Structure formats: structure tokens, C-alpha cells
Coordinates of C-alpha atoms in Angstrom, one line a residue:
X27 CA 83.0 127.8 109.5
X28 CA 82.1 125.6 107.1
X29 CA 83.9 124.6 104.1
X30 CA 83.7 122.9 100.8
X31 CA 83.3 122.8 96.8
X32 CA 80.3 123.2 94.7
X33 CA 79.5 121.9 91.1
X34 CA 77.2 123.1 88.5
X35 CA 77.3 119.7 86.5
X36 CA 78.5 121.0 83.3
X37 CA 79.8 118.9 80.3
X38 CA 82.5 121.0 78.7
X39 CA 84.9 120.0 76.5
X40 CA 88.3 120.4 77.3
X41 CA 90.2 123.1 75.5
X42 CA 93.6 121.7 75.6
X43 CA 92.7 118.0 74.2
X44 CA 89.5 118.7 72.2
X45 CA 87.7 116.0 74.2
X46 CA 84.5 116.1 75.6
X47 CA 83.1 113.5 78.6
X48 CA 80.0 111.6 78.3
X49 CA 77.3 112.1 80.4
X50 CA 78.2 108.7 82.3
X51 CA 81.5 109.3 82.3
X52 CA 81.0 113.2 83.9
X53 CA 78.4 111.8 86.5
X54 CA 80.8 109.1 87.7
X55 CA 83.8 111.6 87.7
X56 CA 81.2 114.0 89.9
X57 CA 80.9 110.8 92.7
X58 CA 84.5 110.7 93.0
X59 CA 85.1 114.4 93.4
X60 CA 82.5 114.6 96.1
X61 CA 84.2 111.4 98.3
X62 CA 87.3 112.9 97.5
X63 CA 86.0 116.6 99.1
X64 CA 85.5 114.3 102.6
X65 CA 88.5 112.6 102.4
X66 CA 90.6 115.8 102.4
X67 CA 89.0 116.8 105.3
X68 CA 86.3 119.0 103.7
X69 CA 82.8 119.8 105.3
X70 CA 80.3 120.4 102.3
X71 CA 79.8 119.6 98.6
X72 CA 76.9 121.4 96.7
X73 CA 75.3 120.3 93.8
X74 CA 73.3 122.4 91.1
X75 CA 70.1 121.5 89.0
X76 CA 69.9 121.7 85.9
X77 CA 67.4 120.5 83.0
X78 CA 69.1 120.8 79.8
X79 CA 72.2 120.1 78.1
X80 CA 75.5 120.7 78.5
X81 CA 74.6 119.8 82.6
X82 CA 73.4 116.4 83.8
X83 CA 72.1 117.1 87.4
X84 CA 68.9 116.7 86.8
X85 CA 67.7 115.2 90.2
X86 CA 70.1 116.5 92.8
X87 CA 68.5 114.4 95.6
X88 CA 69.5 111.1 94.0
X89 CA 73.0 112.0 93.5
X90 CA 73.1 113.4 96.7
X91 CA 71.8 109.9 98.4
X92 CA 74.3 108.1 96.7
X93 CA 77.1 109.9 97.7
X94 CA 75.3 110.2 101.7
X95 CA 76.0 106.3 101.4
X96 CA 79.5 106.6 100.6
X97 CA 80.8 109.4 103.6
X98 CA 80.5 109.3 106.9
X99 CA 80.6 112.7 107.7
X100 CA 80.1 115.3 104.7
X101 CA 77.6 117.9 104.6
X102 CA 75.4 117.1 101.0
X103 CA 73.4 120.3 99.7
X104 CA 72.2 122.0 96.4
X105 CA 73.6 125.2 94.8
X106 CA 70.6 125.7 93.9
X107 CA 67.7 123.8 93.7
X108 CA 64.7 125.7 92.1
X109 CA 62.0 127.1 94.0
X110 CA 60.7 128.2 90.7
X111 CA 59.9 125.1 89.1
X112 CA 59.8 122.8 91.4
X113 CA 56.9 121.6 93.3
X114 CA 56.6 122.6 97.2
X115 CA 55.6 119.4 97.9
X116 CA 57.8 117.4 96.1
X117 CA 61.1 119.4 97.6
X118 CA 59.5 118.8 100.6
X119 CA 59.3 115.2 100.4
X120 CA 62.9 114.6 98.8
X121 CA 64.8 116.7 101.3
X122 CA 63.1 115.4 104.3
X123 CA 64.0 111.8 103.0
X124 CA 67.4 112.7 102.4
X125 CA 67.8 114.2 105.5
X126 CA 66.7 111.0 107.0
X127 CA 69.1 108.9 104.7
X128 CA 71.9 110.6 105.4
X129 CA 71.2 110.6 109.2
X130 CA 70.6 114.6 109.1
X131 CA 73.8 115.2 106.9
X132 CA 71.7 117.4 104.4
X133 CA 70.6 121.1 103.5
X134 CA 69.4 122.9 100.9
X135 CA 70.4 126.3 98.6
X136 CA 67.4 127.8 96.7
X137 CA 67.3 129.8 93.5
X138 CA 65.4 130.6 90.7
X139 CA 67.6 129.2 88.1
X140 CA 69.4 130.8 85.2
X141 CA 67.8 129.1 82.4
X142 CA 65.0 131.1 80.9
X143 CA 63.8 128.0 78.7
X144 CA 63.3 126.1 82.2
X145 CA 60.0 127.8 82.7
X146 CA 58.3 127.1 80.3
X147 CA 59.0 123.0 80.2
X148 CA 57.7 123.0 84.2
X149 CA 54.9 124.9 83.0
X150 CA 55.6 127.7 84.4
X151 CA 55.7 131.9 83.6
X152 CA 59.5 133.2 83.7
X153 CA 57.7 137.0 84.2
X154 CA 56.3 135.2 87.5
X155 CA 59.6 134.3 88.8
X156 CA 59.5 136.1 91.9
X157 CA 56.1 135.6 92.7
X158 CA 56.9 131.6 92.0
X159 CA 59.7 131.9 94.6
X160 CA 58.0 133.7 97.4
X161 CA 55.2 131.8 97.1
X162 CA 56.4 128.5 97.2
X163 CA 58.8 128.7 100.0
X164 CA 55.8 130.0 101.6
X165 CA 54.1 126.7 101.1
X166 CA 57.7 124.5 101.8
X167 CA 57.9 126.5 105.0
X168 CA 54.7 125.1 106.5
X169 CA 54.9 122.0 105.0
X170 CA 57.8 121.2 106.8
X171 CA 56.5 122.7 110.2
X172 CA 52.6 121.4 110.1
X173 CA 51.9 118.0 110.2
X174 CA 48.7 119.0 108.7
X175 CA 49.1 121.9 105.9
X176 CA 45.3 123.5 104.8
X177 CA 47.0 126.2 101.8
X178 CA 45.8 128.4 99.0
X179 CA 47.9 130.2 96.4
X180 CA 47.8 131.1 92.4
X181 CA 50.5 129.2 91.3
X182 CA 49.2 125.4 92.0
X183 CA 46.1 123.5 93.3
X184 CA 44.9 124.3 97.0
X185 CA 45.9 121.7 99.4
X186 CA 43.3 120.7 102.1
X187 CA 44.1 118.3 105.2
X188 CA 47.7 117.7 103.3
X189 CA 50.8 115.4 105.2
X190 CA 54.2 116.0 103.8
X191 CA 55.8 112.7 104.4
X192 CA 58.5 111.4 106.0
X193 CA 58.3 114.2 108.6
X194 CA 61.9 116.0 108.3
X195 CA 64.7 114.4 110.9
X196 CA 64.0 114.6 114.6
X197 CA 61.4 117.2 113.7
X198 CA 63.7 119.7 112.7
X199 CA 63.3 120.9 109.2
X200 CA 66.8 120.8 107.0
X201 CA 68.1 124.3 106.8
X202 CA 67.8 126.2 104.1
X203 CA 69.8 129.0 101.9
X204 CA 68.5 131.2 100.0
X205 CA 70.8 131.9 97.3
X206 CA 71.6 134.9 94.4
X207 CA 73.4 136.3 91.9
X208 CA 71.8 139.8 91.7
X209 CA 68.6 139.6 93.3
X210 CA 67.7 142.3 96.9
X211 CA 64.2 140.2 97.0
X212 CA 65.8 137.0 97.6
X213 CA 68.1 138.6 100.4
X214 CA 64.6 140.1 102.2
X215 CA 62.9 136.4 102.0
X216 CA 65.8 135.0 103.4
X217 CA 65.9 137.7 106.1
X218 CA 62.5 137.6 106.7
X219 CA 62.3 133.6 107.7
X220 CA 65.7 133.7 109.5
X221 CA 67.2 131.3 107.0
X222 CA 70.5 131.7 105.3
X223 CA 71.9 133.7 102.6
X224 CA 74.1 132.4 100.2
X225 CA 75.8 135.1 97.8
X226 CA 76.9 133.4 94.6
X227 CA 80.3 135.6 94.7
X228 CA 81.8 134.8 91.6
X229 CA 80.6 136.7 88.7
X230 CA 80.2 140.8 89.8
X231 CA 82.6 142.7 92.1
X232 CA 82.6 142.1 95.6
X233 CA 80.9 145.6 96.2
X234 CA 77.3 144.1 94.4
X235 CA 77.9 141.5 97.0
X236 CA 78.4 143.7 99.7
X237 CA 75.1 145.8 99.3
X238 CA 73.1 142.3 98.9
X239 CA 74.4 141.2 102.4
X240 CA 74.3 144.2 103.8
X241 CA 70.4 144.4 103.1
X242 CA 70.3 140.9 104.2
X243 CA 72.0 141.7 107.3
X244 CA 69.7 144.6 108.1
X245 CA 67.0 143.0 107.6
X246 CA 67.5 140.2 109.1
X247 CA 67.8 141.8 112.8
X248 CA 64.7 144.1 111.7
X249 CA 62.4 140.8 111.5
X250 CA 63.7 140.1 115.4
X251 CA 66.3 137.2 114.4
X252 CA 69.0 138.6 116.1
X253 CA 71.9 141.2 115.4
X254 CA 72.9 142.1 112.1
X255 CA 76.3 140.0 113.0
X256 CA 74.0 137.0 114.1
X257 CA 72.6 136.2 110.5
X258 CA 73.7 133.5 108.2
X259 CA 75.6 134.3 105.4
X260 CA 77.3 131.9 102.8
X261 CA 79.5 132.5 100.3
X262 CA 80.9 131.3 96.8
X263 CA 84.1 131.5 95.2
X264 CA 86.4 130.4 92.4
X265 CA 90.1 129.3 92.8
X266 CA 93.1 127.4 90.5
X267 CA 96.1 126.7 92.3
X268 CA 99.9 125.3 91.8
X269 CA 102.8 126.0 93.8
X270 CA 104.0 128.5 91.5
X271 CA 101.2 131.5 90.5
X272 CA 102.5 131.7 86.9
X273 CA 102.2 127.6 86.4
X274 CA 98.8 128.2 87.9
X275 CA 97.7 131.2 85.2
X276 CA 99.5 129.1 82.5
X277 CA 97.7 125.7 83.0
X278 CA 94.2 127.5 83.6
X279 CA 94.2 130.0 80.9
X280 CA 93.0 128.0 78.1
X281 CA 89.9 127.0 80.0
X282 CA 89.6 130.4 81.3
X283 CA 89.9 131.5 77.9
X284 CA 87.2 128.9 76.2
X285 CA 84.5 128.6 79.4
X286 CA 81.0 128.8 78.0
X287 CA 79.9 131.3 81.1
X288 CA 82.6 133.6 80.4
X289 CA 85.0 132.6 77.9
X290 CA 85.8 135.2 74.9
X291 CA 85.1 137.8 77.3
X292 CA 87.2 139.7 79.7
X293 CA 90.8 138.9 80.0
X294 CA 91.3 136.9 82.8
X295 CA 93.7 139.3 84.7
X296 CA 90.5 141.5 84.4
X297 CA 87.9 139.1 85.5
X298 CA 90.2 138.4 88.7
X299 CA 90.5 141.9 89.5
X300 CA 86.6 142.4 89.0
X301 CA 85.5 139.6 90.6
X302 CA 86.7 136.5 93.3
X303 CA 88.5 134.1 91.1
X304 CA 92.0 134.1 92.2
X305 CA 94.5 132.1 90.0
X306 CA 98.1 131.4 91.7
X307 CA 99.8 129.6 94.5
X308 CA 98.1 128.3 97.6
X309 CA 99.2 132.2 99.5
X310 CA 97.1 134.2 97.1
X311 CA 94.2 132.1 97.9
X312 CA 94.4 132.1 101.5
X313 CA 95.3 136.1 101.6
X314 CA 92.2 136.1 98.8
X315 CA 89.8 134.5 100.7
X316 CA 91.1 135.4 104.2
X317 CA 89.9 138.8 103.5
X318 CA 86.4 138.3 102.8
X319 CA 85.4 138.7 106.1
X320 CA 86.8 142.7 105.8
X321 CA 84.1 142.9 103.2
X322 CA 81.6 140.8 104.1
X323 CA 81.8 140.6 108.2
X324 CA 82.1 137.2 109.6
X325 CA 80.1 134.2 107.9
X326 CA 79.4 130.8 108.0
X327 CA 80.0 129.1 104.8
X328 CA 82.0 129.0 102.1
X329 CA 82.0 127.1 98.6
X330 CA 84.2 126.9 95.6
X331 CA 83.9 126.4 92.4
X332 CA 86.8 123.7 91.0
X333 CA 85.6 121.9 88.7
X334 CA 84.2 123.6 85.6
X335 CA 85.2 124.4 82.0
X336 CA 86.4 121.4 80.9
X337 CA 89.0 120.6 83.5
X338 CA 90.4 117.2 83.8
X339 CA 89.1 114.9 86.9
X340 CA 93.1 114.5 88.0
X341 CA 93.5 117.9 88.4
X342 CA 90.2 119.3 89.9
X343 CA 91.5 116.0 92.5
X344 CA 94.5 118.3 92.1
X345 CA 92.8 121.0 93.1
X346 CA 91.1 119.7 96.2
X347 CA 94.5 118.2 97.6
X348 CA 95.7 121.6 97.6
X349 CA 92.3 123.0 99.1
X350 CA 92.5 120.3 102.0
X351 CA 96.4 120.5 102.8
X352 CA 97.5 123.8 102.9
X353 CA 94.5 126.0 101.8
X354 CA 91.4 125.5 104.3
X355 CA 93.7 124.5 107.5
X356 CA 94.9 128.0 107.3
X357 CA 92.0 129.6 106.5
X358 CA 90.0 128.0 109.3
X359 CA 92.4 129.7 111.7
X360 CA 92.8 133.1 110.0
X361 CA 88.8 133.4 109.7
X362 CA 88.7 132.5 113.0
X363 CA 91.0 134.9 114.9
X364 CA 89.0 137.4 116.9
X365 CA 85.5 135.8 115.8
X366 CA 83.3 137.6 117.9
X367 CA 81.8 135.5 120.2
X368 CA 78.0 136.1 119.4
X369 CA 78.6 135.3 115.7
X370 CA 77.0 131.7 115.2
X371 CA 78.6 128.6 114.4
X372 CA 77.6 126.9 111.1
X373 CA 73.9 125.2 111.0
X374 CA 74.5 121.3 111.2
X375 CA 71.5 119.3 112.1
X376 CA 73.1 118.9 115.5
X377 CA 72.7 122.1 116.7
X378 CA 69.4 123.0 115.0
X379 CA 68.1 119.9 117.4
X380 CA 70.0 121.1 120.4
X381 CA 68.7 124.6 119.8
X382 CA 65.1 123.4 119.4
X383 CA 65.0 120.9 122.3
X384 CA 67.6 122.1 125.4
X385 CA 68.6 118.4 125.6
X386 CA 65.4 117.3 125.4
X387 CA 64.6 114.1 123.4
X388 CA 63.7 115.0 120.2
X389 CA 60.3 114.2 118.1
X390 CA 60.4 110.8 116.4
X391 CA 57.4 111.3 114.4
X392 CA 54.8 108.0 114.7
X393 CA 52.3 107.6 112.2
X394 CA 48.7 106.8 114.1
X395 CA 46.6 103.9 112.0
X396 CA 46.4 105.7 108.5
X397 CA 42.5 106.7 108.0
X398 CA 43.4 108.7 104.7
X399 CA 41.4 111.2 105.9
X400 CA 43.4 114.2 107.9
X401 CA 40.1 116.6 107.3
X402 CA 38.2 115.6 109.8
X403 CA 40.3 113.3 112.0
X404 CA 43.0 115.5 113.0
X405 CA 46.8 114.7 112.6
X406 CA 47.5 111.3 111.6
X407 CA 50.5 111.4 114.2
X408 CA 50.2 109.9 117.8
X409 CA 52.2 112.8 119.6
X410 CA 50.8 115.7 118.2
X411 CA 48.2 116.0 120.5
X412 CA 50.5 116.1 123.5
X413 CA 50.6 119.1 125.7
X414 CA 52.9 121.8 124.2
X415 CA 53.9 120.1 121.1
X416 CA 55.9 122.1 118.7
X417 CA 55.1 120.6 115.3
X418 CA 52.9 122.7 114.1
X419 CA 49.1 123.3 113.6
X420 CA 48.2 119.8 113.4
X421 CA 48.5 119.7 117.1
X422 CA 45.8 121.9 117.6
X423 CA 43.5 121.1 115.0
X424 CA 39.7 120.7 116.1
X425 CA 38.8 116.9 116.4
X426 CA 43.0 116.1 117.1

């Protein structure tokens, strides 16, 4: 299993000092949680996307370079980016090149955002949400498994004779989540391509959850992927830890109490009993989160959410210490006991290429002399005429 901590880039202001960060100051506290998730001996940090204030991540792909250069081994990913808004092509382009950059270290969660207002300022129709997403993974599918991508849809401009460029990492696109709060449609696309699904797991009870994995599950096996117990599944959560539980529910109360998602709301003994988040000492989160696989079955992934609601950079640090020392170590070994053995590992570029090319070498894509012209001259690559090549229908184009 994987493991790690995800961020939604929100600017809150502390409840307990009246302070608020600046956007600088909140984007350079965001780099130094992310190298500090690796250095505790973490696997993953997710970042979110947002386009309006109180959030800064705005371009997840930049951020997520930057902190590629800084690790050597930590998995860099989105939670989410949007398939809504978003162009195909340009998601495409920008996860294939951070794939590259971060020598494969790079995956993706998609979403359709939960900012109505987004919409509109991408040009887009919220009432066409799903129809947005479904189409335009459709199109990043192909795009990242056709060197040459002929394609016609509502929601944007036909694309004739179309290279998506730099072709993803060893020919093997990144993998990709599909992630949701709420949403059975989202579970059936993800089932449906063989990808992952990532449920969000932190603001409904765990039995909305269960039905949307479930579904996913099913589904999954029905499209000939594999058993129900072979599909991908992710999960979020949301912890606070100290040695002693009532320090814990003491210290995070206030925030709790004042957080612009669900602040004013619910008590939070109630929301913890509803939902995931589990205040108190590093036990209750292991015993928590150990049992997730009763509810869930055994998965691949999970996230937490650590740093939200105003808290302080020293203790969301804090917070991961406790995480990498005596939270994950244990979990890792509890979620591990009697794993079935047909139940897959993780996706990591690694194995995507092993899986793809039985030791083979794998593609490293060469550009032929650029003719601009893909329509009638065939793929603009040198190997995709080869006998048997896998990348897609470029290599069989009339005139290739």
C-alpha cells in the first residue's frame, strides 16, 4: 500500500491567533510540508486545484515540479485536477512532462471540482458537468495512447492529425484516479477504463462510501479488468493526533469548530462518529484506519488530510512526525496481514512498465524530421511503424 497526505491549498485563518498567511507565505509552507511527507518515510503527497480565493493552487503541475526536484523518491499527484474545465490536451501535455521530470514519479486524481463559479470562468456549462467529464477523459485517454489522435466531440474544436507532446514516460501513460465525493457515474468511468478509484472519505459516513466502491468494484470485473478484489481503490481520510486523545480534541477543537467546510456545524464528536476523522492518540488512528479494509476490502491507497483550517505549519510538521513514526509503520503491517495474494500492489510507474513490456526495453519515443503535417504523412515518430508496436493508431495509419 501506498501512503501519504493530501492538501486542498486553503488560506484560513487561524482561530486561536486571529492570523491569517499570505499567499507566499502558505505556498512556501505547502513546499515544506510536501519534503517533509518524504523525509518521514511517506510515499505520496496530493495536491488540489483550485481557482479562487481562499486556495492558491492554481497550477498543480508547477508546484508539483518543484517539489519532483527536491525528493528523490515521493509519489507527486493531484486530488483533483479537473476534467471539467480543463483542456484534454493541455492535462495531457502537463502530466506527461511531469511524468518525465520527475523520472515517472507522477499520477493523477480527476474530479469535477466543487466550485460552481469555476464553470463559468473556463467557459464552461456546470449543468454539463458530467457530460464535460466523460467526454474529456475520453479524448485524454487516446491522446495519451495515439501518437496521432483524429477526434470529434461537443464540448471543444475537432482535432485532426493531432500529437500530444512529450509522449508520456517510456510509453506508458501516468495512471490515473478517478475521484468522488458523491457521484455512481464517476465510479462506472473509472470501472469502465480499468483506472483507479479514489473515494474522497471524509465528509459522509463510511456506508455512502461503501455502495460507491462497491459499484466500482462490480463494475470493474464486469468490463473484464479482473476480479472485483483486483480493482484499484484509494482512499481519503482526516486525522489530529497527540499522545494523549483529550490533548488531541483540545488543541483541534477550535479549528474544528471555525473550519470554513464544516465549522458551525455538527459537533465534532458527531462529525467523527458520522464520518472518518478521528481525533486522539496515535492507537485510535491506527485501530481507525486499520479497519477500513473490513468496510472497504483491501486497497491500494490511502491519503490524509493534515493540514487544513488554519493549522500552524509546526504542528501539521507535528502531525506528519506522528504519521511517519508510529502511525503508518503499523498500519503498513496491519493492512497487510492476510492480503490476499491476487490483490495488486500499488500502481508506480515501475510496474505499469514491467506489466506493459515483460522485461522488454521500453519505447523511448523519437521524433522523425518534423514535417508539421501528421495528416497525410503518418506518425511523426520513427518506431511507430515497427511490427507490433503498441502505441496506438499512429502505427497503422495509411501512408505511416
Amino acid at each position: 500500500m501506498q501512503f501519504g497526505v493530501m492538501t486542498v491549498s486553503d488560506i484560513t485563518q487561524d482561530p486561536t491567533t486571529g492570523q491569517t498567511p499570505s499567499e507566499a507565505q502558505r505556498i512556501k509552507d505547502t513546499l515544506t510540508i510536501a519534503k517533509h511527507t518524504e523525509e518521514v518515510g511517506l510515499d505520496v503527497f496530493a495536491l488540489g486545484e483550485h481557482h479562487n480565493p481562499p486556495f492558491w493552487s492554481s497550477s498543480p503541475t508547477t508546484t508539483l515540479a518543484y517539489i519532483a526536484a527536491q525528493t528523490e523518491r515521493l509519489i507527486l499527484t493531484t486530488s483533483t485536477t479537473l476534467i471539467t474545465t480543463n483542456d484534454p490536451v493541455k492535462i495531457a501535455e502537463d502530466f506527461a512532462m511531469l511524468q518525465h521530470v520527475s523520472g515517472g514519479r507522477a499520477d493523477l486524481m480527476l474530479g469535477r471540482g466543487n466550485t460552481g463559479p469555476v464553470y463559468p470562468w473556463f467557459g464552461k456549462d456546470i449543468r454539463q458537468g458530467l457530460p464535460l467529464t466523460i467526454e474529456n477523459y475520453d479524448l485524454l485517454h487516446k491522446l495519451w495512447r495515439e501518437d496521432v489522435v483524429d477526434w470529434e466531440g461537443k464540448f471543444r474544436t475537432p482535432l485532426q492529425g493531432f500529437t500530444s507532446t512529450p509522449r508520456p514516460l517510456d510509453g506508458v501513460a501516468p495512471f490515473v484516479w478517478h475521484g468522488s465525493i458523491r457521484t455512481p457515474e464517476i465510479a462506472e468511468q473509472a470501472a469502465y477504463y480499468g483506472n483507479g478509484f479514489f473515494a474522497n472519505n471524509i465528509f459522509w459516513p463510511k456506508e455512502h462510501y461503501q455502495r460507491l466502491i462497491t459499484l466500482y468494484r462490480e463494475r470493474f470485473a464486469h468490463y473484464g479488468h479482473g476480479t472485483p478484489q483486483q480493482a484499484i481503490v484509494g482512499l481519503g481520510g482526516q486525522v489530529f493526533m497527540r499522545s494523549n486523545s483529550q490533548d488531541a480534541v483540545r488543541e483541534f477543537r477550535p479549528y474544528f469548530d471555525n473550519a470554513p467546510v464544516y465549522g458551525h456545524g455538527p459537533s465534532l464528536e458527531d462529525f467523527s462518529e458520522m464520518t472518518p476523522l478521528t481525533v486522539g492518540s496515535p492507537q485510535q488512528i491506527i485501530d481507525r484506519y486499520a479497519s477500513m479494509r473490513e468496510t472497504y476490502g483491501d486497497y491500494q491507497r490511502q491519503l490524509f488530510l493534515i493540514d487544513h483550517a488554519g493549522l500552524p505549519t509546526k504542528t501539521v510538521l507535528e502531525q506528519l512526525d506522528i504519521l511517519g513514526s508510529e502511525v503508518v509503520p503499523v498500519l503498513r503491517k496491519e493492512l497487510q496481514k492476510n492480503r490476499p495474494a491476487e490483490v495488486p500492489d500499488a500502481p508506480t510507474h515501475a510496474n505499469m512498465v514491467e506489466k506493459a513490456y515483460a522485461g522488454a526495453a521500453p519505447r523511448q519515443a523519437v521524433p522523425a524530421a518534423n514535417r508539421g503535417d501528421n495528416l497525410t504523412a503518418g506518425s511523426p515518430y520513427q518506431d511507430a511503424a515497427k511490427a507490433g508496436s503498441a502505441f496506438g493508431s499512429a502505427a497503422t495509419r495509411v501512408g505511416a
